[in-house]
Short mmCIF file of C-alpha atoms in Angstrom, two decimals:
data_model
loop_
_atom_site.label_atom_id
_atom_site.label_comp_id
_atom_site.label_asym_id
_atom_site.label_seq_id
_atom_site.Cartn_x
_atom_site.Cartn_y
_atom_site.Cartn_z
CA MET J 14 -49.94 22.37 18.49
CA ARG J 15 -49.60 26.39 19.60
CA ASP J 16 -48.56 26.00 23.08
CA PRO J 17 -44.64 26.24 23.79
CA ARG J 18 -44.44 23.59 26.03
CA SER J 19 -45.24 20.47 23.49
CA GLN J 20 -43.25 22.50 20.21
CA LEU J 21 -40.15 21.50 22.96
CA ALA J 22 -41.12 18.62 23.46
CA ILE J 23 -41.12 18.10 19.94
CA ALA J 24 -38.30 19.67 19.61
CA ALA J 25 -35.97 17.54 21.94
CA VAL J 26 -37.83 14.25 20.74
CA ALA J 27 -36.55 14.43 17.22
CA PHE J 28 -32.83 16.19 18.10
CA VAL J 29 -32.50 12.60 19.84
CA LEU J 30 -33.94 10.93 16.87
CA GLY J 31 -31.57 12.76 14.50
CA MET J 32 -28.50 12.18 16.75
CA LEU J 33 -29.78 8.19 17.09
CA VAL J 34 -30.56 7.81 13.24
CA VAL J 35 -26.81 9.07 12.69
CA VAL J 36 -25.32 6.72 15.43
CA GLN J 37 -27.46 4.10 13.59
CA LEU J 38 -26.28 4.77 10.58
CA ARG J 39 -22.84 4.57 11.79
CA SER J 40 -22.37 1.55 13.56
CA GLN J 41 -23.95 0.25 10.17
CA THR J 42 -20.86 0.81 8.03
CA GLY J 43 -18.07 2.49 9.94
CA GLY J 44 -16.82 -0.51 11.90
CA SER J 45 -15.91 -2.84 8.92
CA ALA J 46 -15.78 -6.66 9.14
CA LEU J 47 -12.82 -6.64 11.87
CA GLN J 48 -15.29 -5.30 14.18
CA ALA J 49 -16.49 -9.30 14.34
CA LEU J 50 -13.12 -10.55 14.79
CA SER J 51 -12.05 -11.29 18.22
CA THR J 52 -9.19 -10.24 20.08
CA GLN J 53 -6.55 -13.35 18.93
CA ASP J 54 -7.72 -12.65 15.47
CA LEU J 55 -6.99 -9.48 15.77
CA THR J 56 -3.69 -9.70 16.91
CA THR J 57 -2.77 -11.79 14.36
CA LEU J 58 -4.52 -9.54 11.37
CA VAL J 59 -1.62 -7.40 13.50
CA ALA J 60 1.45 -8.78 13.82
CA SER J 61 0.52 -10.07 9.49
CA LEU J 62 0.07 -6.35 8.47
CA ASN J 63 3.22 -5.10 10.12
CA SER J 64 5.49 -8.31 9.00
CA GLN J 65 4.26 -7.04 5.54
CA ASN J 66 4.78 -3.95 5.91
CA ASP J 67 8.27 -4.06 7.18
CA ARG J 68 8.82 -6.52 3.77
CA LEU J 69 7.52 -3.54 1.76
CA ARG J 70 9.71 -1.18 3.68
CA SER J 71 12.69 -3.30 3.14
CA GLU J 72 11.55 -3.12 -1.09
CA ILE J 73 10.76 0.26 -1.11
CA GLY J 74 15.01 0.74 0.02
CA THR J 75 15.67 -1.52 -2.68
CA LEU J 76 13.96 -0.12 -5.07
CA GLN J 77 15.56 3.08 -4.46
CA ASN J 78 18.64 2.16 -5.20
CA GLN J 79 18.20 0.87 -7.79
CA LEU J 80 16.57 3.99 -9.42
CA ASP J 81 19.80 6.13 -7.42
CA GLU J 82 22.31 4.12 -9.35
CA LEU J 83 20.31 4.75 -12.60
CA ARG J 84 20.06 8.22 -11.71
CA ALA J 85 23.64 8.01 -11.34
CA ASN J 86 25.12 6.33 -14.44
CA ARG J 87 22.75 8.42 -16.56
CA ALA J 88 24.70 11.42 -15.05
CA THR J 89 27.61 10.52 -15.46
CA GLY J 90 27.00 8.98 -19.08
CA ALA J 91 27.60 5.20 -18.32
CA THR J 92 25.51 2.27 -19.48
CA SER J 93 23.29 0.17 -16.55
CA VAL J 94 23.08 -3.01 -18.67
CA GLU J 95 24.84 -5.22 -15.45
CA GLN J 96 21.64 -3.52 -13.43
CA ILE J 97 18.95 -3.81 -16.13
CA ALA J 98 20.82 -7.47 -15.90
CA SER J 99 20.88 -8.02 -12.36
CA ASP J 100 17.26 -6.99 -12.40
CA LEU J 101 16.35 -9.29 -15.24
CA ALA J 102 17.79 -12.21 -13.56
CA ARG J 103 16.00 -11.42 -10.40
CA ILE J 104 12.68 -11.26 -11.63
CA ARG J 105 12.37 -14.44 -13.84
CA ALA J 106 13.89 -16.37 -10.89
CA TRP J 107 11.02 -14.69 -8.70
CA ALA J 108 8.35 -15.29 -11.49
CA GLY J 109 9.34 -19.09 -11.59
CA LEU J 110 10.74 -18.40 -15.62
CA ASP J 111 13.86 -20.36 -13.91
CA PRO J 112 15.49 -22.00 -11.24
CA VAL J 113 16.54 -21.21 -8.17
CA SER J 114 19.09 -22.43 -5.70
CA GLY J 115 18.51 -22.01 -1.83
CA ARG J 116 17.77 -23.01 1.75
CA GLY J 117 14.96 -24.28 3.68
CA VAL J 118 12.31 -26.48 4.29
CA MET J 119 11.40 -30.21 2.97
CA ILE J 120 7.71 -31.63 3.77
CA THR J 121 7.42 -35.24 2.83
CA VAL J 122 3.91 -36.02 2.14
CA GLY J 123 2.14 -39.05 2.73
CA GLY J 124 -0.82 -41.26 3.09
CA LYS J 125 -3.80 -39.79 1.59
CA ILE J 126 -4.55 -36.09 1.54
CA ASN J 127 -6.54 -33.89 -0.46
CA ALA J 128 -5.93 -31.26 -3.04
CA GLU J 129 -7.92 -28.65 -0.60
CA ALA J 130 -5.22 -29.40 2.42
CA VAL J 131 -2.11 -29.24 0.20
CA ASP J 132 -3.07 -25.63 -1.79
CA ASP J 133 -3.61 -24.59 2.28
CA LEU J 134 -0.20 -25.84 3.08
CA LEU J 135 1.07 -23.54 -0.43
CA ASN J 136 -1.01 -21.12 1.31
CA GLU J 137 0.94 -21.10 4.39
CA LEU J 138 4.17 -21.28 3.22
CA HIS J 139 4.43 -18.46 0.82
CA ASN J 140 2.38 -16.41 3.82
CA ALA J 141 5.28 -17.25 5.61
CA GLY J 142 7.77 -16.09 3.60
CA ALA J 143 8.94 -18.22 1.21
CA GLU J 144 10.06 -17.61 -2.19
CA ALA J 145 9.96 -20.36 -3.79
CA LEU J 146 8.44 -23.54 -3.79
CA ALA J 147 8.00 -26.94 -5.67
CA ILE J 148 6.20 -29.63 -5.82
CA GLU J 149 8.13 -33.05 -6.79
CA SER J 150 9.64 -31.56 -10.60
CA VAL J 151 7.06 -29.28 -10.78
CA ARG J 152 7.66 -25.79 -9.86
CA VAL J 153 4.74 -24.18 -7.72
CA VAL J 154 3.65 -20.02 -9.37
CA ALA J 155 0.13 -17.91 -9.80
CA ARG J 156 -1.18 -19.81 -12.66
CA SER J 157 -0.26 -23.27 -10.79
CA THR J 158 -3.69 -25.42 -9.59
CA ILE J 159 -3.87 -28.38 -7.18
CA SER J 160 -7.15 -31.19 -8.19
CA GLY J 161 -7.88 -34.90 -8.00
CA PRO J 162 -8.93 -37.49 -5.71
CA PRO J 163 -6.09 -38.17 -2.62
CA GLY J 164 -4.28 -40.39 -3.56
CA SER J 165 -3.69 -39.19 -6.95
CA LEU J 166 -3.58 -35.00 -7.27
CA ASP J 167 -3.12 -33.63 -10.30
CA VAL J 168 -0.47 -30.84 -10.00
CA ASP J 169 -0.35 -29.11 -13.07
CA GLY J 170 -0.61 -32.20 -15.65
CA TYR J 171 1.98 -33.54 -13.41
CA ILE J 172 0.44 -36.87 -10.78
CA LEU J 173 1.68 -37.67 -7.57
CA GLY J 174 3.25 -40.99 -5.70
CA ASP J 175 2.77 -41.41 -2.27
CA PRO J 176 5.24 -39.82 -0.83
CA PHE J 177 5.48 -36.21 -2.06
CA ARG J 178 7.35 -33.47 -1.41
CA ILE J 179 6.81 -30.13 -1.29
CA ARG J 180 10.30 -27.84 -1.05
CA ALA J 181 10.84 -23.95 -0.26
CA ILE J 182 13.39 -21.48 -0.14
CA GLY J 183 13.04 -19.07 2.99
CA ARG J 184 13.99 -18.95 6.23
CA PRO J 185 14.45 -22.75 7.07
CA GLU J 186 13.96 -21.07 11.20
CA THR J 187 11.24 -19.56 9.88
CA LEU J 188 9.50 -21.39 7.41
CA VAL J 189 9.40 -24.90 9.95
CA GLY J 190 8.60 -22.71 12.80
CA SER J 191 5.61 -20.81 11.15
CA LEU J 192 4.10 -25.20 9.74
CA THR J 193 4.67 -26.55 13.44
CA ARG J 194 3.64 -23.73 15.81
CA ALA J 195 0.76 -24.52 17.97
CA GLY J 196 -2.25 -24.92 16.20
CA GLY J 197 -0.16 -24.43 13.20
CA ILE J 198 -1.01 -25.65 9.60
CA ILE J 199 0.83 -29.08 10.57
CA ALA J 200 -1.69 -29.43 13.86
CA GLN J 201 -4.75 -28.58 11.79
CA LEU J 202 -4.27 -31.00 8.86
CA ALA J 203 -3.96 -33.53 11.82
CA ALA J 204 -7.24 -33.33 12.80
CA THR J 205 -8.63 -32.83 9.26
CA ASP J 206 -6.57 -35.27 7.41
CA PRO J 207 -5.56 -37.84 10.16
CA GLU J 208 -4.66 -40.51 7.07
CA ALA J 209 -1.83 -38.58 5.92
CA THR J 210 1.59 -37.78 7.24
CA LEU J 211 3.83 -34.26 7.15
CA ASP J 212 7.32 -34.45 7.65
CA VAL J 213 8.65 -31.27 7.90
CA ALA J 214 12.03 -30.72 8.27
CA PRO J 215 14.77 -27.68 7.46
CA VAL J 216 17.24 -27.72 4.60
CA ASP J 217 20.75 -26.06 5.49
CA GLU J 218 22.24 -27.55 1.93
CA PRO J 219 21.34 -25.17 -1.14
CA MET J 220 17.73 -27.06 -2.94
CA LEU J 221 18.02 -26.40 -6.98
CA LEU J 222 14.09 -25.64 -7.53
CA PRO J 223 13.29 -26.05 -11.23
CA ALA J 224 11.91 -23.24 -13.38
CA SER J 225 7.65 -23.71 -14.31
CA LYS J 226 6.82 -25.41 -18.17
CA ARG J 227 4.08 -23.33 -18.05
CA THR J 228 3.79 -20.13 -20.72
CA LEU J 229 3.90 -17.03 -18.27
CA VAL J 230 2.45 -14.51 -20.63
CA PRO J 231 -1.15 -13.45 -21.40
CA ASP J 232 -2.32 -13.91 -24.67
CA HIS J 233 -5.16 -12.93 -23.96
CA GLY J 234 -3.76 -9.32 -21.90
CA HIS J 235 -1.67 -6.57 -23.01
CA PRO J 236 -0.13 -3.98 -20.69
CA ARG J 237 -2.36 -0.88 -20.22
CA LEU J 238 -0.33 1.50 -19.85
CA MET Z 18 -67.24 2.45 16.48
CA SER Z 19 -68.68 6.52 16.04
CA LEU Z 20 -67.49 7.23 19.21
CA VAL Z 21 -63.97 5.39 19.08
CA ALA Z 22 -63.66 7.53 15.39
CA ALA Z 23 -64.64 10.92 16.95
CA ARG Z 24 -62.56 9.98 20.50
CA ILE Z 25 -59.87 9.73 17.89
CA ARG Z 26 -60.82 12.62 16.33
CA ALA Z 27 -60.25 14.33 18.63
CA ILE Z 28 -56.96 13.92 19.90
CA PRO Z 29 -55.00 17.11 19.38
CA SER Z 30 -52.10 16.60 16.11
CA TRP Z 31 -49.28 17.30 17.68
CA GLN Z 32 -50.42 14.73 20.86
CA VAL Z 33 -50.11 12.35 17.01
CA THR Z 34 -46.72 13.19 16.00
CA LEU Z 35 -45.33 13.29 19.53
CA GLY Z 36 -46.83 9.85 19.92
CA LEU Z 37 -44.90 8.76 16.24
CA ALA Z 38 -41.76 10.00 17.25
CA LEU Z 39 -41.53 8.89 20.33
CA LEU Z 40 -42.08 5.03 18.51
CA ALA Z 41 -39.53 6.03 16.28
CA LEU Z 42 -37.48 6.98 19.12
CA GLY Z 43 -38.23 3.40 20.75
CA PHE Z 44 -37.18 1.64 16.90
CA LEU Z 45 -34.28 3.07 16.85
CA ILE Z 46 -33.24 1.90 20.93
CA ALA Z 47 -33.71 -1.05 20.10
CA ALA Z 48 -32.04 -1.31 17.04
CA GLN Z 49 -29.03 0.03 18.33
CA LEU Z 50 -29.21 -1.81 20.96
CA ALA Z 51 -29.62 -5.37 19.92
CA ALA Z 52 -26.87 -4.39 16.69
CA GLU Z 53 -24.04 -3.15 20.04
CA GLY Z 54 -25.30 -7.43 20.57
CA PRO Z 55 -22.20 -9.15 19.19
CA ARG Z 56 -19.41 -6.38 19.93
CA ILE Z 57 -20.44 -6.81 23.44
CA ARG Z 58 -18.92 -10.52 23.46
CA TYR Z 59 -15.40 -9.83 22.57
CA THR Z 60 -15.17 -6.19 24.05
CA THR Z 61 -12.12 -5.73 26.36
CA GLN Z 62 -9.54 -2.78 26.59
CA GLU Z 63 -7.00 -3.91 24.27
CA ARG Z 64 -9.75 -4.65 21.44
CA SER Z 65 -10.47 -1.25 20.65
CA PRO Z 66 -6.77 -0.26 20.56
CA LEU Z 67 -6.43 -3.58 18.05
CA VAL Z 68 -8.75 -2.78 15.20
CA GLU Z 69 -7.79 0.95 15.56
CA THR Z 70 -4.01 -0.09 14.79
CA ALA Z 71 -5.21 -2.84 11.67
CA LEU Z 72 -6.97 -0.34 10.35
CA ALA Z 73 -3.62 1.93 10.24
CA LEU Z 74 -1.24 -0.71 8.94
CA GLN Z 75 -3.48 -1.27 5.87
CA SER Z 76 -3.88 2.52 5.20
CA GLN Z 77 -0.15 2.35 5.53
CA GLN Z 78 0.02 -0.29 3.56
CA ASP Z 79 -1.61 0.69 0.57
CA THR Z 80 0.57 4.40 0.92
CA LEU Z 81 3.56 1.54 0.82
CA LYS Z 82 2.26 -0.28 -2.51
CA THR Z 83 1.75 3.40 -3.89
CA ARG Z 84 5.25 4.59 -3.74
CA ILE Z 85 6.82 0.72 -5.20
CA VAL Z 86 4.43 0.96 -7.98
CA ASP Z 87 5.83 4.75 -8.04
CA LEU Z 88 9.37 3.40 -7.95
CA ARG Z 89 8.87 0.13 -10.20
CA ASN Z 90 8.15 3.33 -12.97
CA SER Z 91 10.32 5.06 -12.47
CA ILE Z 92 13.21 2.48 -12.74
CA GLN Z 93 11.60 1.67 -15.91
CA ASP Z 94 11.54 4.30 -17.89
CA ILE Z 95 14.72 4.66 -16.74
CA GLU Z 96 15.81 1.89 -18.38
CA LYS Z 97 14.21 1.81 -21.57
CA GLN Z 98 15.23 5.63 -22.01
CA ASP Z 99 19.19 3.67 -21.45
CA THR Z 100 20.94 4.03 -24.90
CA GLY Z 101 24.54 2.99 -24.52
CA SER Z 102 25.75 -0.46 -25.94
CA ALA Z 103 22.02 -0.04 -27.82
CA ALA Z 104 21.91 -3.69 -29.01
CA ALA Z 105 22.45 -5.16 -26.19
CA ILE Z 106 20.70 -3.07 -23.72
CA LYS Z 107 17.48 -3.64 -25.72
CA GLU Z 108 17.98 -7.21 -25.97
CA LEU Z 109 17.78 -6.84 -21.60
CA ASN Z 110 14.61 -3.71 -21.52
CA ALA Z 111 13.02 -6.24 -24.10
CA GLY Z 112 13.37 -9.13 -22.31
CA LEU Z 113 12.03 -7.07 -18.85
CA GLU Z 114 9.71 -6.36 -20.09
CA GLN Z 115 8.41 -10.00 -20.65
CA ALA Z 116 9.33 -11.03 -17.51
CA ARG Z 117 7.47 -7.94 -15.92
CA ILE Z 118 4.65 -9.08 -17.74
CA ALA Z 119 4.98 -12.74 -17.13
CA ALA Z 120 5.46 -11.33 -13.50
CA GLY Z 121 2.49 -9.35 -12.98
CA LEU Z 122 4.32 -6.74 -12.41
CA ILE Z 123 2.80 -4.71 -15.08
CA PRO Z 124 -1.23 -3.83 -15.24
CA LEU Z 125 -3.26 -5.23 -17.84
CA THR Z 126 -6.29 -4.80 -20.09
CA GLY Z 127 -8.17 -7.38 -21.94
CA THR Z 128 -11.33 -9.82 -22.65
CA GLY Z 129 -12.00 -11.77 -19.04
CA ILE Z 130 -14.86 -11.42 -16.88
CA VAL Z 131 -15.83 -10.17 -13.30
CA LEU Z 132 -16.90 -12.00 -10.66
CA LYS Z 133 -18.59 -11.65 -7.34
CA LEU Z 134 -19.09 -13.45 -3.98
CA GLU Z 135 -20.44 -11.76 -1.17
CA ASP Z 136 -20.62 -13.83 2.00
CA SER Z 137 -24.88 -14.77 2.68
CA THR Z 138 -27.67 -12.62 4.07
CA GLN Z 139 -28.90 -15.66 4.99
CA PRO Z 140 -29.39 -15.96 8.77
CA VAL Z 141 -27.97 -18.59 10.45
CA PRO Z 142 -29.79 -21.17 11.69
CA PRO Z 143 -29.32 -22.33 16.35
CA ASP Z 144 -27.53 -25.23 14.87
CA GLY Z 145 -25.65 -23.68 12.29
CA ASN Z 146 -22.26 -22.62 12.23
CA ALA Z 147 -21.89 -18.41 11.06
CA ALA Z 148 -18.22 -19.69 9.25
CA ASP Z 149 -20.04 -21.07 6.67
CA TYR Z 150 -22.21 -17.81 5.39
CA LEU Z 151 -19.16 -16.01 4.62
CA VAL Z 152 -16.53 -16.25 1.83
CA THR Z 153 -13.19 -18.10 3.33
CA ALA Z 154 -10.22 -18.18 1.55
CA VAL Z 155 -11.11 -21.21 0.02
CA ASP Z 156 -14.17 -20.32 -1.58
CA LEU Z 157 -12.09 -17.46 -3.66
CA ARG Z 158 -9.21 -20.04 -4.55
CA THR Z 159 -11.28 -23.28 -5.00
CA VAL Z 160 -13.32 -20.03 -7.79
CA VAL Z 161 -9.15 -19.16 -8.95
CA GLY Z 162 -8.59 -22.68 -9.04
CA GLU Z 163 -11.60 -23.04 -11.97
CA LEU Z 164 -10.50 -19.64 -13.45
CA TRP Z 165 -6.82 -20.93 -13.81
CA LEU Z 166 -8.52 -24.37 -15.35
CA ALA Z 167 -10.38 -22.53 -17.64
CA GLY Z 168 -7.35 -20.76 -19.04
CA ALA Z 169 -7.34 -17.21 -17.53
CA GLU Z 170 -4.16 -16.22 -17.59
CA GLY Z 171 -4.41 -12.58 -15.32
CA ILE Z 172 -6.67 -12.89 -11.96
CA ALA Z 173 -6.95 -9.90 -9.37
CA ILE Z 174 -8.79 -9.93 -5.84
CA ASN Z 175 -10.51 -6.30 -5.31
CA GLY Z 176 -7.59 -5.36 -6.78
CA GLU Z 177 -4.87 -7.51 -5.53
CA ARG Z 178 -3.46 -9.17 -8.54
CA LEU Z 179 -2.12 -13.49 -7.62
CA THR Z 180 1.36 -14.13 -8.51
CA THR Z 181 3.73 -16.84 -7.81
CA SER Z 182 4.08 -15.81 -3.76
CA THR Z 183 0.18 -15.09 -3.44
CA ALA Z 184 -1.15 -16.15 -0.48
CA ILE Z 185 -4.78 -15.96 0.07
CA ILE Z 186 -5.85 -17.57 3.78
CA ASP Z 187 -8.43 -16.67 6.71
CA ILE Z 188 -7.31 -14.91 10.07
CA GLY Z 189 -11.60 -14.77 11.67
CA GLY Z 190 -13.17 -14.18 9.62
CA SER Z 191 -11.51 -11.91 7.63
CA VAL Z 192 -8.98 -12.93 4.22
CA LEU Z 193 -5.79 -11.30 3.95
CA VAL Z 194 -4.88 -11.61 -0.37
CA ASN Z 195 -1.02 -10.49 -0.05
CA ALA Z 196 -1.14 -9.74 3.28
CA ALA Z 197 -3.53 -7.61 3.02
CA TYR Z 198 -7.86 -7.47 4.61
CA LEU Z 199 -9.90 -7.70 2.30
CA ALA Z 200 -13.35 -7.93 3.16
CA SER Z 201 -16.51 -9.05 1.39
CA PRO Z 202 -17.90 -8.57 -1.27
CA PHE Z 203 -15.12 -9.82 -3.43
CA ASP Z 204 -14.68 -8.50 -6.89
CA ILE Z 205 -12.35 -11.36 -8.31
CA THR Z 206 -10.61 -10.23 -12.06
CA ALA Z 207 -9.69 -12.28 -14.32
CA ILE Z 208 -7.60 -11.85 -18.21
CA GLY Z 209 -8.40 -14.64 -20.46
CA PRO Z 210 -10.24 -15.54 -23.54
CA SER Z 211 -12.93 -14.27 -24.95
CA ASP Z 212 -15.23 -17.46 -23.63
CA LEU Z 213 -13.84 -17.72 -20.53
CA PHE Z 214 -17.16 -17.50 -18.26
CA SER Z 215 -18.47 -20.39 -21.51
CA ARG Z 216 -15.50 -22.98 -20.25
CA LEU Z 217 -16.10 -21.76 -16.72
CA SER Z 218 -20.07 -21.74 -16.42
CA SER Z 219 -18.84 -25.82 -17.99
CA SER Z 220 -17.10 -27.01 -15.53
CA PRO Z 221 -18.51 -29.42 -12.85
CA GLY Z 222 -16.14 -28.60 -10.73
CA PHE Z 223 -17.17 -24.27 -10.36
CA ALA Z 224 -20.98 -26.03 -10.77
CA GLU Z 225 -20.52 -28.00 -7.32
CA PHE Z 226 -19.32 -24.79 -5.52
CA VAL Z 227 -22.19 -22.60 -6.63
CA GLN Z 228 -24.60 -25.04 -6.12
CA THR Z 229 -22.92 -26.14 -2.42
CA ARG Z 230 -22.09 -22.73 -1.84
CA ARG Z 231 -25.21 -20.31 -3.20
CA GLY Z 232 -27.42 -23.09 -2.81
CA SER Z 233 -26.97 -24.11 0.52
CA PHE Z 234 -25.20 -21.25 2.54
CA GLY Z 235 -26.89 -18.38 0.39
CA ILE Z 236 -23.51 -16.93 -0.22
CA GLY Z 237 -23.73 -14.26 -3.23
CA VAL Z 238 -22.12 -15.21 -6.46
CA SER Z 239 -23.11 -13.03 -9.69
CA TRP Z 240 -21.21 -12.30 -12.86
CA ALA Z 241 -20.50 -9.84 -15.34
CA GLU Z 242 -18.73 -10.09 -19.00
CA PRO Z 243 -17.52 -6.25 -19.60
CA ASP Z 244 -16.01 -4.86 -23.30
CA HIS Z 245 -12.44 -5.16 -21.38
CA VAL Z 246 -11.41 -6.01 -18.42
CA ASP Z 247 -8.79 -3.96 -16.19
CA LEU Z 248 -5.68 -5.87 -13.98
CA PRO Z 249 -3.69 -3.79 -11.70
CA ALA Z 250 0.59 -4.49 -11.05
CA PHE Z 251 1.48 -6.50 -8.47
CA ALA Z 252 2.98 -3.81 -5.53
CA GLY Z 253 4.81 -5.77 -3.34
CA SER Z 254 7.89 -7.74 -2.94
CA VAL Z 255 9.98 -9.70 -5.39
CA ASN Z 256 13.07 -9.19 -2.93
CA LEU Z 257 14.83 -12.81 -3.00
CA ARG Z 258 16.42 -12.71 0.14
CA GLU Z 259 17.84 -16.66 0.31
CA SER Z 260 16.98 -17.40 -3.24
CA LYS Z 261 19.69 -17.56 -5.70
CA ALA Z 262 18.28 -17.05 -9.26
CA VAL Z 263 19.38 -19.77 -12.05
CA PRO Z 264 19.85 -19.01 -15.36
CA SER Z 265 18.18 -21.46 -17.14
CA PRO Z 266 20.14 -22.02 -20.58
CA SER Z 267 16.96 -23.00 -22.11
CA ALA Z 268 14.88 -20.30 -21.11
CA ALA Z 269 15.21 -16.76 -23.18
CA ALA Z 270 11.86 -16.57 -23.74
CA PRO Z 271 9.05 -16.59 -21.03
#
């Protein structure tokens, strides 16, 4: 071991060993699950993140204007009753506490379809930017559930007939395009639920979606300060 | 035997050290090559920038959400301080507070449970489908649906509050919730009655989910019942572009 050449050899091997340990650990922890996605999935993910970030920037613009206006009112001693009332109306409508009206899309679902497929459809509508949804006379909110066997689906206690209608408010062209694109949800459901028929139609006249009948304020949670 | 032992003892210790180091080196090289395997399958010139772009966009999204929460807090503070036409403002603010709570725009604390779902660590059989061994959007939706049915009143997944506009969807092997990219493990936090877990575990639907996904595919399902759970506020958009609010005559309170 006193031979300098052997010490050099061990030092060189230890150096390479250390490098490889670092590379191996980084490859295990840093790559994240994104590394496992295909190029096509990554492209879809990037597009989805892009549109969401655009929506968030737009929200920031709205909130900033609202804040500026409130501050200006305060500075001049004016009251903000109208602005607070408008904020209240918007949040109530968005949450499903009040009815909403607007153009959008209507999907008529016939035949046997399972609850999971209807849930897929609702999630795709939300992802495509639908602002409010209703299945027949039931407003779909966060706590809404769809259960039961095909033919007697239960939405928040309401038993669906055959056919039943799903109405969504949003830009009709965007919603229809997103649902009916090649490989989209309608094409997927045609393969997984061949006994069901789904007819998608844009609606340019305002549709009235009801308020939710559910109690949406929690009993077991309170605001965290 | 004593001859072999004598020969082993005669090997210089530095040679033994070098031999062991080379053995570890060989092992690490093999492990590194094996880890590179799946990536080589997908490698294209445009792939690496796409991963970087997705990570950068997700990071931007986190910053934008923090800004939204800050702005909403500032607006709420000013609205509460507005004392003009005191009675009218007070009533409006009380309604606004309740509406914000109902909408998921205010962080909550209360009794509840935390469920954890994790990708399977079992090896995928040669004839198996790798996707079955990962937590999917359908798994998350199933558990969320069971929690609502068991009486949950507010839910968040990995810090994303579920609201009336939430979509939980798959993109390849990843899951988007509120258009945010989430990866396993998934912590599903639910506020509800103190016996929420007891109600959930007695549900045939939840029992079937656990049996199928954990029993057949090794998906990790675990839970905890802390003293209290915290839910964050929803940090997404509540803008209505196409919808017009129609005041409900009977909806004085949420």
